Each structure stands twice: as structure tokens, then as C-alpha cells.
Coordinates of C-alpha atoms (C1' of nucleotides) in Angstrom, one line a residue:
Chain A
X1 CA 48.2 9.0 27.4
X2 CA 48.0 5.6 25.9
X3 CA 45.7 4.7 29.1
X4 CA 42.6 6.4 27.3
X5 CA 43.8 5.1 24.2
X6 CA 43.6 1.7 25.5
X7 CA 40.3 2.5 27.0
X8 CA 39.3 4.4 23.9
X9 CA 39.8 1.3 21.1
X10 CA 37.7 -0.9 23.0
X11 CA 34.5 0.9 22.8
X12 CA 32.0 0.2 20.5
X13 CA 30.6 3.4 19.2
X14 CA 34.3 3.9 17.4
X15 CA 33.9 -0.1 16.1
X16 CA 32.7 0.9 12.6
X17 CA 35.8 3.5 12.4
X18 CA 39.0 2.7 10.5
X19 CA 42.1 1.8 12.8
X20 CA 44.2 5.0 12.0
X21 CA 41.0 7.4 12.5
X22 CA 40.5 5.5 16.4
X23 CA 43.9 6.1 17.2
X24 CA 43.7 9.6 16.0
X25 CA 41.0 10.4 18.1
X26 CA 42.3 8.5 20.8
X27 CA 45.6 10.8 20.4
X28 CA 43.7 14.1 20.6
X29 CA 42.0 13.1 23.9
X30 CA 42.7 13.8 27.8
X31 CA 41.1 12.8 30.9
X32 CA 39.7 13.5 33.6
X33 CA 38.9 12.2 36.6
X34 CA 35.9 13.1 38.9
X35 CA 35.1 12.0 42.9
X36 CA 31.2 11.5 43.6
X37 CA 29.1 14.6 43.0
X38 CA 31.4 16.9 40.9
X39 CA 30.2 18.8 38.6
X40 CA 31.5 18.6 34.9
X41 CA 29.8 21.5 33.7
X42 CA 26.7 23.2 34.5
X43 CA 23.6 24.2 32.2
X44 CA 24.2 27.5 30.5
X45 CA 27.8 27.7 30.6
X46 CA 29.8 27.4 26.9
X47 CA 30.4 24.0 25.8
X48 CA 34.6 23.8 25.3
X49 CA 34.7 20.5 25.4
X50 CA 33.1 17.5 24.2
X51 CA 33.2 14.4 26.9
X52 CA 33.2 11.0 26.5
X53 CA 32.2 8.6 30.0
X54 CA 35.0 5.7 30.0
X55 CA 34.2 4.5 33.8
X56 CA 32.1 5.5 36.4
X57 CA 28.0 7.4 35.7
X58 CA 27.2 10.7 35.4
X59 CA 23.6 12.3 34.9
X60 CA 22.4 15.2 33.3
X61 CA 20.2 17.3 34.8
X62 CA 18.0 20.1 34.2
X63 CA 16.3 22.4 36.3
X64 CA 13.5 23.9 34.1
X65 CA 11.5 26.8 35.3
X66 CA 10.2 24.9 38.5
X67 CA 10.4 22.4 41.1
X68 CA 13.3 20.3 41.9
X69 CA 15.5 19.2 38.9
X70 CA 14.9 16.4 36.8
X71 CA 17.4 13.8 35.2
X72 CA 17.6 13.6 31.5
X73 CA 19.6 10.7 31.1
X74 CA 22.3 8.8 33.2
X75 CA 25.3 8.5 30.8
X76 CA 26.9 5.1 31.1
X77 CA 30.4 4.2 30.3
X78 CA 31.0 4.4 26.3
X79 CA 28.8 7.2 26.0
X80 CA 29.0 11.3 25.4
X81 CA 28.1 13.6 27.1
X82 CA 25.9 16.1 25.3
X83 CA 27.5 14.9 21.9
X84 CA 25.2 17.2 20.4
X85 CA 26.5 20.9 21.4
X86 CA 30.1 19.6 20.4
X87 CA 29.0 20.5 16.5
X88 CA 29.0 24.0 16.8
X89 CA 29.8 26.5 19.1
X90 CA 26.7 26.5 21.9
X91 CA 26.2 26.3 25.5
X92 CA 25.3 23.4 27.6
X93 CA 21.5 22.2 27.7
X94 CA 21.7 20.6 31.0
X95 CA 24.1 19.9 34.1
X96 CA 26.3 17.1 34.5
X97 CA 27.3 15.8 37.7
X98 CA 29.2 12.5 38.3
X99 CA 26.6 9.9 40.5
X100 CA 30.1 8.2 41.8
X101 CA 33.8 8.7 40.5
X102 CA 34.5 8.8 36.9
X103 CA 37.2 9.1 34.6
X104 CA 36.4 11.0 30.9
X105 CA 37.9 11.4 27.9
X106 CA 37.9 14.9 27.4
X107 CA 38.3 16.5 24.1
X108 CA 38.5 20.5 23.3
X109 CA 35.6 21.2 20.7
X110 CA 37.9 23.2 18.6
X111 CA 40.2 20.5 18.5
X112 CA 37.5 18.0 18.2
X113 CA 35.5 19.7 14.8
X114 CA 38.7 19.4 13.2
X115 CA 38.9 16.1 14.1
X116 CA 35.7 15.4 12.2
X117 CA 36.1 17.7 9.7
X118 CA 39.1 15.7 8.5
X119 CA 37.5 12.3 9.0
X120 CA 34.0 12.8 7.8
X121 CA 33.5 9.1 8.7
X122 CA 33.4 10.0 12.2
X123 CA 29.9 12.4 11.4
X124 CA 27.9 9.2 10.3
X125 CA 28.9 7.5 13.1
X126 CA 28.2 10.4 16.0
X127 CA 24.7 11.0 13.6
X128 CA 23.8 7.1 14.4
X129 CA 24.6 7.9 17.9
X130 CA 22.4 11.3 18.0
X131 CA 19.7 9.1 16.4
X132 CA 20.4 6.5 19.0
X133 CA 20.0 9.2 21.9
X134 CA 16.9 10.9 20.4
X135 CA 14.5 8.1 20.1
X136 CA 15.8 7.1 23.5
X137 CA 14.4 10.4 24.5
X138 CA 11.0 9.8 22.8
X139 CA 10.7 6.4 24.3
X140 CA 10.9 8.0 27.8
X141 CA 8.8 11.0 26.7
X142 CA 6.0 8.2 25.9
X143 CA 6.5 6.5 29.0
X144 CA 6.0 9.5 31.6
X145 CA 3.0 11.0 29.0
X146 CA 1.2 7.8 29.5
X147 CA 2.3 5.3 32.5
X148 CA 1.5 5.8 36.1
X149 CA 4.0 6.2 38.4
X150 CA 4.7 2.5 39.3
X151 CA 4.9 1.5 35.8
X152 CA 7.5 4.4 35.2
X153 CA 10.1 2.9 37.8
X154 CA 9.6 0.1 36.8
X155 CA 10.6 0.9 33.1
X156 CA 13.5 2.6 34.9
X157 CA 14.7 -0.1 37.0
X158 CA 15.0 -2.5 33.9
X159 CA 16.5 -0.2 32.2
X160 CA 19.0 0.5 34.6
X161 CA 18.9 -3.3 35.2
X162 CA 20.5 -3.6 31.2
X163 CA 22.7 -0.7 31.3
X164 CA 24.5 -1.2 34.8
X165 CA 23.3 -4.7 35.6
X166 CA 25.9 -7.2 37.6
X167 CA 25.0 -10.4 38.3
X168 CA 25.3 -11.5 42.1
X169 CA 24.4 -14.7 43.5
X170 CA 21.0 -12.7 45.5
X171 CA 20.3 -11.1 42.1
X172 CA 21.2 -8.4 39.6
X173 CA 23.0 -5.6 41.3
X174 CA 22.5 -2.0 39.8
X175 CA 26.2 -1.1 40.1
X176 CA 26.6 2.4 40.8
X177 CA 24.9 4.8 43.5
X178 CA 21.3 5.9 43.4
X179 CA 19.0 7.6 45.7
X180 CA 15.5 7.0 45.5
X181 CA 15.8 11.2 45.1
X182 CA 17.4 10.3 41.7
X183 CA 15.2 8.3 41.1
X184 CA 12.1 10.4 41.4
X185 CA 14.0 13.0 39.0
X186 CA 14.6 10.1 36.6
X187 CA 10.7 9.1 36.7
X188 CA 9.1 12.7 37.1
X189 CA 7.9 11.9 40.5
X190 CA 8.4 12.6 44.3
X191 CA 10.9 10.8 46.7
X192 CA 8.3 9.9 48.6
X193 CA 6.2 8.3 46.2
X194 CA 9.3 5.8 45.2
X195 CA 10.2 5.6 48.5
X196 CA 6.6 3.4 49.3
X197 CA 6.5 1.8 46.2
X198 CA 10.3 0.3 46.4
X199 CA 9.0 -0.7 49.9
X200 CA 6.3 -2.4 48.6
X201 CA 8.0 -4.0 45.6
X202 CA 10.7 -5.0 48.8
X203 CA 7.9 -6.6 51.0
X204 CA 6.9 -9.2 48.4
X205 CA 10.9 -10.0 47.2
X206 CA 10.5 -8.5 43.6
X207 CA 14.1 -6.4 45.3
X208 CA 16.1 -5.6 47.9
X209 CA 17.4 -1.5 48.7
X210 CA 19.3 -0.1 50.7
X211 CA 21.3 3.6 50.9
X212 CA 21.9 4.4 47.4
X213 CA 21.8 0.8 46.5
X214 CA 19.5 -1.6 44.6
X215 CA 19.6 -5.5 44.1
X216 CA 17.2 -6.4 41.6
X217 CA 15.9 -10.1 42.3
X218 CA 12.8 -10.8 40.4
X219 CA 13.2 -9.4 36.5
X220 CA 10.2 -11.2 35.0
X221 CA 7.6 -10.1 37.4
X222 CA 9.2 -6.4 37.2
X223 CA 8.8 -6.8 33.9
X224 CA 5.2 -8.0 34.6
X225 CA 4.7 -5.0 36.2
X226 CA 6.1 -2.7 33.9
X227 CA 4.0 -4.3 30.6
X228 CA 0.4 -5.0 32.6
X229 CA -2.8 -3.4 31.6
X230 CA -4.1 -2.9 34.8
X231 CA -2.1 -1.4 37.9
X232 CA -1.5 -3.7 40.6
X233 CA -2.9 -2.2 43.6
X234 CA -2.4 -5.1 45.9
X235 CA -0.4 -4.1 48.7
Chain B
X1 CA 9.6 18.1 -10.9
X2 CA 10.5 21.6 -11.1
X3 CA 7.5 22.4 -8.0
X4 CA 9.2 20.4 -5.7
X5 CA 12.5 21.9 -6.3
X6 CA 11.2 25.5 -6.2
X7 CA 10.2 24.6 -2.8
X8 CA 12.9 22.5 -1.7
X9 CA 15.2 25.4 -2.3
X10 CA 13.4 27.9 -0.3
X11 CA 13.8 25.8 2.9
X12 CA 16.7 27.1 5.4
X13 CA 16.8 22.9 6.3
X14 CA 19.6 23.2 2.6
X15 CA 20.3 26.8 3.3
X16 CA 24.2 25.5 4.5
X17 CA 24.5 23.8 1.3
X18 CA 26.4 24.7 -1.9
X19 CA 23.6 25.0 -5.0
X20 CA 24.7 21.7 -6.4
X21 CA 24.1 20.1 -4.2
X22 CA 20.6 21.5 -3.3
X23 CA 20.0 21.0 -7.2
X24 CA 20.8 17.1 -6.8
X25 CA 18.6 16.6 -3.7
X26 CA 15.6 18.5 -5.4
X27 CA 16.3 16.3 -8.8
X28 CA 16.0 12.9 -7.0
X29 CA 13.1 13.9 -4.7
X30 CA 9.2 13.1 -5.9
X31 CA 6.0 14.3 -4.4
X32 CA 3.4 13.0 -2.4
X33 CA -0.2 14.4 -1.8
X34 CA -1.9 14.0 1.8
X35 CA -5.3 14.4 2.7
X36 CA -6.3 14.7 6.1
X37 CA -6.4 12.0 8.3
X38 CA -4.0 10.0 5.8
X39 CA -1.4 8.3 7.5
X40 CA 2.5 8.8 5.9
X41 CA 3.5 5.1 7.8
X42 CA 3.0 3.1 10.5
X43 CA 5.3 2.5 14.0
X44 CA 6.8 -0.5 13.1
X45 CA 7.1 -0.8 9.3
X46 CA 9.9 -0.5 7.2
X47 CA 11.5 2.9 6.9
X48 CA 11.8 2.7 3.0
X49 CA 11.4 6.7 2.4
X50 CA 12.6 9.5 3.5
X51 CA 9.6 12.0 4.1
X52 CA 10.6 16.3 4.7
X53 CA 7.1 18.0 4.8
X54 CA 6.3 20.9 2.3
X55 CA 3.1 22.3 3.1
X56 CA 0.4 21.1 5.7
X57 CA 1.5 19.6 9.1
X58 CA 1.9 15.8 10.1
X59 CA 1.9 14.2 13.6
X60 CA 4.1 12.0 15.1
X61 CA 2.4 9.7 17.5
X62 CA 3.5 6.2 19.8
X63 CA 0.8 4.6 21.0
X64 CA 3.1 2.9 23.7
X65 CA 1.8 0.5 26.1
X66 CA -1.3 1.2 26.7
X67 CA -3.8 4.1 27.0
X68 CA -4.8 6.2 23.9
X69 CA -1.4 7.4 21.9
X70 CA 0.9 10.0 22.8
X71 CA 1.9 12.8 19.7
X72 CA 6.1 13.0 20.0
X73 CA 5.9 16.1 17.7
X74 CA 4.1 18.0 15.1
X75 CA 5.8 18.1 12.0
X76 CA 6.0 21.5 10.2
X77 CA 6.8 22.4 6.7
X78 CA 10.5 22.3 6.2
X79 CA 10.7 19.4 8.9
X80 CA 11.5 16.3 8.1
X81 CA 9.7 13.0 9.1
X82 CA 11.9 10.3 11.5
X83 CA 15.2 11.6 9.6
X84 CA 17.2 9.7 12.0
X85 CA 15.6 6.6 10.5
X86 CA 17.1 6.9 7.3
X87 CA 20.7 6.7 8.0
X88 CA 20.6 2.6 8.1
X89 CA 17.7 0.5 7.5
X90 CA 15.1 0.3 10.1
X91 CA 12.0 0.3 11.3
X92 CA 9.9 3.6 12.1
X93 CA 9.2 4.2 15.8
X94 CA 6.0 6.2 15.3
X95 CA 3.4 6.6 13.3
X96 CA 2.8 9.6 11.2
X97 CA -0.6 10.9 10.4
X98 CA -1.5 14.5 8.4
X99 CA -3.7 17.2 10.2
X100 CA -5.1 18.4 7.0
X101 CA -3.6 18.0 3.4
X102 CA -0.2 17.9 3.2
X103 CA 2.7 17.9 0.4
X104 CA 5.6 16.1 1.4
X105 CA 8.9 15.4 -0.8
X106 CA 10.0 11.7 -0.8
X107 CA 13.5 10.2 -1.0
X108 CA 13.5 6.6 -0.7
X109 CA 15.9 5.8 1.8
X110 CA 18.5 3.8 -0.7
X111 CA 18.6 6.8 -2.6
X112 CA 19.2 9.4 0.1
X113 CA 22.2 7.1 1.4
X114 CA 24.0 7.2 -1.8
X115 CA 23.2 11.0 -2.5
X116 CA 24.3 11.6 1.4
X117 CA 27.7 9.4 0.6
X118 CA 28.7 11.2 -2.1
X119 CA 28.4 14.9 -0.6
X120 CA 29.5 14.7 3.3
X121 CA 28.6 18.2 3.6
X122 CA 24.8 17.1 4.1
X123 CA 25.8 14.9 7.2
X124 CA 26.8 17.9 9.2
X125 CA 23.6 19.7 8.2
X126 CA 21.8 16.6 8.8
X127 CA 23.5 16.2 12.5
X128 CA 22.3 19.6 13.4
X129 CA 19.4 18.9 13.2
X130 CA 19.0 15.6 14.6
X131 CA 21.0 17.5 17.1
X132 CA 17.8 20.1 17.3
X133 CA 15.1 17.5 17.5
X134 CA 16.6 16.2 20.3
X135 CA 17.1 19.5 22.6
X136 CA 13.6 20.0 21.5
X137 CA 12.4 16.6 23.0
X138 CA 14.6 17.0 25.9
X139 CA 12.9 20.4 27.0
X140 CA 9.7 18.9 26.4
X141 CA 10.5 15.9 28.7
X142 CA 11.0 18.6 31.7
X143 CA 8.1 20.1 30.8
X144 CA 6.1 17.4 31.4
X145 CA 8.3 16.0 34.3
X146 CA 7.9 18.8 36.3
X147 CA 5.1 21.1 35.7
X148 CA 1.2 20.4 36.4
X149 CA -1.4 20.2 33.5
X150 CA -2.3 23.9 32.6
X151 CA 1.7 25.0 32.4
X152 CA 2.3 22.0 30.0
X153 CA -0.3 23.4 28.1
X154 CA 0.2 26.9 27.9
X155 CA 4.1 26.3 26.8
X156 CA 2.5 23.8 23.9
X157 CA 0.0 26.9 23.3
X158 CA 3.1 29.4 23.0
X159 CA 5.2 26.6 20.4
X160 CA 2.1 26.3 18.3
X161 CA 2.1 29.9 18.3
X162 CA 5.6 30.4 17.2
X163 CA 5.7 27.4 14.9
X164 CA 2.2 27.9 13.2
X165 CA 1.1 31.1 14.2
X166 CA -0.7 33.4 11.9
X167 CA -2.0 37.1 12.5
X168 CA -4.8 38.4 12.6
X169 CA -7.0 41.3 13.8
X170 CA -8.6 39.4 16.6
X171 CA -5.2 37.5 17.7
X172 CA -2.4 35.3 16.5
X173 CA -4.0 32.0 14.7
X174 CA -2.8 28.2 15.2
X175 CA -2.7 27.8 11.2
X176 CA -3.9 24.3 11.0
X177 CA -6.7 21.8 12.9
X178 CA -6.3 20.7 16.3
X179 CA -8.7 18.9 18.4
X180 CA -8.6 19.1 21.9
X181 CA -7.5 15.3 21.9
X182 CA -4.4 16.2 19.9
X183 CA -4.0 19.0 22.7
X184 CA -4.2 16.4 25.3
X185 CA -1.8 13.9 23.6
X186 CA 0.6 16.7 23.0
X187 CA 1.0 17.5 26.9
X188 CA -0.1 14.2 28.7
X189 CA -3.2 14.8 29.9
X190 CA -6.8 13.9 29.0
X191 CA -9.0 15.9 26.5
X192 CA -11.5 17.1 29.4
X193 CA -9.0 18.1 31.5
X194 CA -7.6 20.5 28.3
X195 CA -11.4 21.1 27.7
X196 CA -11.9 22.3 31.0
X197 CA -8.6 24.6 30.8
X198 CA -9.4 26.1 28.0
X199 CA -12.5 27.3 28.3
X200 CA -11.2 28.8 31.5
X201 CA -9.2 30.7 29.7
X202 CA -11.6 31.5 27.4
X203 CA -13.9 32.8 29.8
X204 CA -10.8 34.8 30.4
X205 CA -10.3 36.5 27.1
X206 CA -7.1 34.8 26.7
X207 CA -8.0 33.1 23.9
X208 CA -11.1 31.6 21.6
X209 CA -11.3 28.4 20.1
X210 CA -14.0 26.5 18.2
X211 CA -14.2 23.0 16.7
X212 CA -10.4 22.1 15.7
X213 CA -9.2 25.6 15.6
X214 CA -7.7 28.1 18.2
X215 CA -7.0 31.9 18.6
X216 CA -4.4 32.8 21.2
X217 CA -5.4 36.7 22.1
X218 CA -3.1 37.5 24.9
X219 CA 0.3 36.1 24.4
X220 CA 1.9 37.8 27.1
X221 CA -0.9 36.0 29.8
X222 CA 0.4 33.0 28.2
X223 CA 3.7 33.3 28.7
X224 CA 2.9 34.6 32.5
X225 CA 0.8 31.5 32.8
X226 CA 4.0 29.4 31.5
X227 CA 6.2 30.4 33.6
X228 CA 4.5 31.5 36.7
X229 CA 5.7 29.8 40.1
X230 CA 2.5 29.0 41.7
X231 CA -0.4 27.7 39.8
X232 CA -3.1 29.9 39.2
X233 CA -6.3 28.4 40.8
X234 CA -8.8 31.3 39.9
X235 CA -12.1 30.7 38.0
Chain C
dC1 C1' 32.1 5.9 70.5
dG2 C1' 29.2 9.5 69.9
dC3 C1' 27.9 13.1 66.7
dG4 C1' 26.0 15.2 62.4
dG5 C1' 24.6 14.7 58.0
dT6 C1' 22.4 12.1 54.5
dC7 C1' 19.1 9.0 52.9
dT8 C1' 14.9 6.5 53.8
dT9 C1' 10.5 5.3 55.9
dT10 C1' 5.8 6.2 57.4
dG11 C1' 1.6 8.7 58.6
dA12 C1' -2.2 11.9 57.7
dG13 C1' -4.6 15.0 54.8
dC14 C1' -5.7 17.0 50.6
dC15 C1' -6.4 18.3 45.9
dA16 C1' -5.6 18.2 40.9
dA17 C1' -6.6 15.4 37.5
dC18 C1' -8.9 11.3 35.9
dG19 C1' -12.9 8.2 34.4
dC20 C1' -17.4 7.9 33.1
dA21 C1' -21.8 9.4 31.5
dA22 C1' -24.5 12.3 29.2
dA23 C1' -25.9 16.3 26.9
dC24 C1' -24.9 19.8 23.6
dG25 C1' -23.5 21.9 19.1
dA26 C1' -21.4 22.5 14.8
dA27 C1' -20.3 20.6 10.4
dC28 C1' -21.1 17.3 6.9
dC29 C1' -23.7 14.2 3.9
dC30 C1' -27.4 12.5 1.7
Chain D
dG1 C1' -33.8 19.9 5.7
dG2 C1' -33.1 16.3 8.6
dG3 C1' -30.2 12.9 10.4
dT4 C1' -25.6 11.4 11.5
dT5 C1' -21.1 12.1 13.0
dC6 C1' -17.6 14.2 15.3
dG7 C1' -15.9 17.4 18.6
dT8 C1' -16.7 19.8 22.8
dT9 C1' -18.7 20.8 27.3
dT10 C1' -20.2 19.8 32.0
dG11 C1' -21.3 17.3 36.3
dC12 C1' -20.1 14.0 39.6
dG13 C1' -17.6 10.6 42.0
dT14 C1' -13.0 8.6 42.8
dT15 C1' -8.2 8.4 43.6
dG16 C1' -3.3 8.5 42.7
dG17 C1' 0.1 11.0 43.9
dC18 C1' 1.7 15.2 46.2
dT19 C1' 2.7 18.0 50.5
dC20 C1' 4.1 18.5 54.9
dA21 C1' 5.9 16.7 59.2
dA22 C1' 8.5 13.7 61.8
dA23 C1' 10.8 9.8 63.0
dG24 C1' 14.1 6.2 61.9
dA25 C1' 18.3 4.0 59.8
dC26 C1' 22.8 4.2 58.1
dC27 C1' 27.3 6.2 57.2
dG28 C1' 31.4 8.6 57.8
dC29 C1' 34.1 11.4 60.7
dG30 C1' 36.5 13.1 64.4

DNA sequence: CGCGGTCTTTGAGCCAACGCAAACGAACCC
DNA sequence: GGGTTCGTTTGCGTTGGCTCAAAGACCGCG
């Protein structure tokens, strides 16, 4: 127990909260640990607990009325998972599967309102972090309303390049697993389409892929890409 | 000062609160007229006010990298405008611009801090419904992940109709102007591919439209249309 | 070491949606 | 009442990205 506590107090989005209320929370808290590809809940089903990532990525997903699903966000370390439904009693809005193994902090909601309810510091921080996650959302709502496919992954891949970015000599190394499946969910687009761009982007050295696996190696003319007026159709 | 309060207390955003404190929001709130077309601020300036719309309806647009600008949202009466913005000082990440003349109530953003600081209460109302906002961006992020062009618009048709929809003999009303180029920026798409849509659907009997104005007649085609698995190709 | 499953690549064909251009029509203003 | 503006419609050509099919690479496992 004083493993997540540890792991707890070093996180940032509990920095602007007063010693005793971090080690409070940090009390109230369990984990769990997930391999690659479990599940931690699944869209629909009541929320009972409210889950905070402390190593490891998991994505949300959502299946919507058609097609295959699509990724909401990847959840990196420090973050919660559908902070949101922990306020009041709801279901879950989307599916959450761990990309690789994980360890959570895991909190009941019950237990977890309380919590908040006695600390009412806690609320302006988790609103900051709502705030935080909506215009996340909006920024990616503008992207896939208004860029063409190439200039969405590449958005992506920087993204991913800030949030899960470790520096190797060859390059930056995204440092978890990622199909170019997850990919496509993450971009609104087919596997296939990412599949010849990432090819192409490979064939001139802007990166190097391989199963699950991305090396970024050229951030300024990805970031070229991602800003240009025109599409670069060269091959 | 007593108009805005009368209205103020009739919106089920306070409903959660005790009368006090609904009274002390209402006191420190002033007015502010719209006319059509009359922007509220600008993506990128200072969030000095706090904006929650009283009558009318205000959009919420990005004009992101490049093309013509997306809208994020349509702002109803008893919505507020950015809300998330006004918990620390910041800059607006949209701009807002009225459909047709608007009243909003105006906070500005110093004020609503110290009022919010001294009755907790409102945070929790306040988180709920950042909380909603962003379910409500998140589902309109699949939307436009995964389905094609007519299905965005029909569910954007159906919200309108539940947000802003107003009987009448012929049909269900959208109560306030729309062009088919806020259509368009709504779902992603240009404003002759909506053009073309709609008047299919016209021809259909679905619904009629005319210069900035629609009337949904068949709700239940709609939602069919929405929802459907394969997309409906016929004239 | 060989097998099966998962992930990726590539090709070929097609179609929904886009871009542009131009005409049309309704509302508004002098 | 006539002109101007703004919104909508329609045609036509182009194409980005999707679909389907199939082969290829890599991994883990027994």
C-alpha cells in the first residue's frame, strides 16, 4: 500500500493539493495491475470505480453505431480514466483496454465522492483537469473535421511523440505498443490508408516502424507536414 | 438587474443550488445585448468574462489550420460560453459568434472566482457540466470518425431538433438561422455536399428548408437514416 | 524448427465527396 | 422598383481514401 502512495505523491495533477489531502487520497487507493489487452471496463457497464493510469497506456474506445471502433484518447501515465462519470453515479461512455501492461490506482466511487466531498480542494483541481481533457477533445474534433488524412497522423504521431516520447540515439521512440490498426481508430481512418502513408513517410527517413513499434526520426519535417497548406503528394 | 435574475433562476444549470446562492450569482451578473453576426470574443484573446447565454443561440467556431472554420458547438440558452475557461486565467480557444440576437449574462472572470471560492457547492455543479460538454464532444468525435456525410448530418439534424426544436403543424422547427455553411461546419463536410443532401431529402418529404431556416417533417426517417447500417444511395 | 496467428504491405478498382464555376432566387436597401 | 448582396442549387471533372483480396513479414509457442 505505500507503493501507490509513493507513486501517487509524485504526480502532478495532485501538485496543487495540500500534503495531508495527497496522502489521504493516496490511503484510500488500490491497484491494479493489467497484462496487454485486458479490459478494465467496457462501455455501458456501471462506473464503481474511478481509475487513475500510474504506468503502462490504456485507450478508450468506442464503438458507435457503425464500423470498427474508434479511439477516444490514449490515457498516459498520471492521468484518469473517465474522471468524469466518477461524480455521480453513471455508466461508462467508452471501453478501456490496456495497449500493454499497466498498473492503476483504483478507487471505489463511493469511497471516492466522499473523498471529495470532504476536501472540496480536490473538485477545482479534477474541474482543471475536465477542462484540460475537454478542449483536448475539441482540438482533435478540429483536426479530423478539417485535415486530410496525412495531416491527421501526423498531428497524431507528434502528439504521441510528446506524451510517450524516449529519446534513442536513431531518434525518439514512441514507448509503448501501437498498431497502425490503432492508429487508424485514433485518426478516423483505415489501416490500410496508414499503412501506405507510414511507408511512405519510411521511404524518405522522416521514421522507422516496425510491429507495433514506431521510431520517430525527423520531428521538424513531421511537423512540416502536419502545419503545410498544401498536401505533399510527392511520393 | 432584476431581468437577469428572473432568468437566471429559471435555468436548471442553478437548479442544484441553495436560493442564496442563486440570489448572489444573479446580483453580480450584468447583461449583454447581441445582434446577429456579433461576435462575443475572439480564439485567442483574453478570457476576461464569463458568458452563460439567455436567449438566442451563439456558435463556437476554431478555424484551425487551415480550410474554412469548424463550429465545436452551438450554444443554447442556459449554456454557458468556454466555462472551462474561467477557472484560471486564460486565453479562449474559439471564437464565439451569435446566430441572431442574443442576451447573454456576464460575469467577469475575477468575479466568478471569488463568488465560486466562497460557495464550493457551485464547483460540483460546475464539474457536471464540464463533465457533460465533454461526453457531448466525445460522441460527436465518433460521429464524425466513423460515419459518412449524410449520417453525420442527420444525427446533427435530430440534436438541432431536440435542442431547438419547435412545433408546428407542418413539422418540428429548428428555432433559429442556419445556413447550409454552418450545416457543413457542424459535420465536416462542405456546404454543396449538405446542399446536395438536403434537397434530396427534401425531394423526399423528409423535410423543407428555405434560406437560413429548416423544417424536419419526418423524425422517425431521420432517425432511421441516423442509424441505418448501410447508406442509403437512392435518389 | 516448423506452425499459426497477428500485424503489415501492396495492388487494383471504385465511388463518395470535394473543388470550381456559374446560374438562380430570395431578402434587403436605397 | 431596381439593384445588390447573400444564400442556395446544379453540373462537371477530379481524386483521396475506402474496399476487397492476397501475399508477405514477424512473433511466440510448442
Amino acid at each position: 500500500m505505500s507503493i501507490d502512495r509513493d507513486l501517487l505523491l509524485g504526480l502532478s495533477v495532485f501538485a496543487d493539493l495540500p500534503f495531508s489531502e495527497q496522502h489521504a487520497l493516496a490511503a484510500a487507493a488500490s491497484l491494479r495491475s493489467l497484462q496487454a489487452n485486458e479490459a478494465v471496463f467496457v462501455h455501458g457497464e456501471p462506473a464503481t470505480d474511478l481509475c487513475l493510469v500510474l504506468s503502462g497506456r490504456v485507450k478508450l474506445t468506442q464503438s458507435g453505431w457503425a464500423r470498427d471502433p474508434v479511439i477516444l484518447r490514449i490515457v498516459h501515465p498520471g492521468e484518469f480514466l473517465e474522471l468524469g462519470r466518477s461524480l455521480r453515479p453513471s455508466r461508462h461512455g467508452a471501453t478501456a483496454t490496456a495497449l500493454c501492461g499497466a498498473v492503476l490506482a483504483v478507487w471505489p466511487t463511493q469511497v471516492w465522492r466522499s473523498l471529495v466531498r470532504e476536501m472540496p480542494a480536490i473538485m477545482t483541481c479534477l474541474a482543471q483537469l475536465l477542462e484540460q481533457e475537454l478542449s483536448d477533445a475539441q482540438g482533435r474534433f478540429v483536426e479530423i473535421a478539417s485535415l486530410d488524412v496525412p495531416r491527421r497522423i501526423a498531428h497524431a504521431l507528434l502528439r504521441l511523440v510528446n506524451q510517450a516520447g524516449r529519446k534513442e540515439a536513431a531518434g525518439i521512440r514512441i514507448d509503448f505498443p501501437l498498431s497502425q490498426q490503432d492508429l487508424a481508430a485514433l485518426t478516423g481512418t483505415t489501416l490500410f490508408t496508414v499503412s501506405r502513408i507510414l511507408t511512405r513517410w519510411e521511404r524518405r527517413g522522416l521514421l522507422a516502424g516496425g510491429r507495433r513499434t514506431l521510431l520517430v526520426r525527423d520531428i521538424p519535417a513531421l511537423t512540416n507536414l502536419a502545419t503545410a497548406a498544401e498536401t505533399d503528394r510527392s511520393a
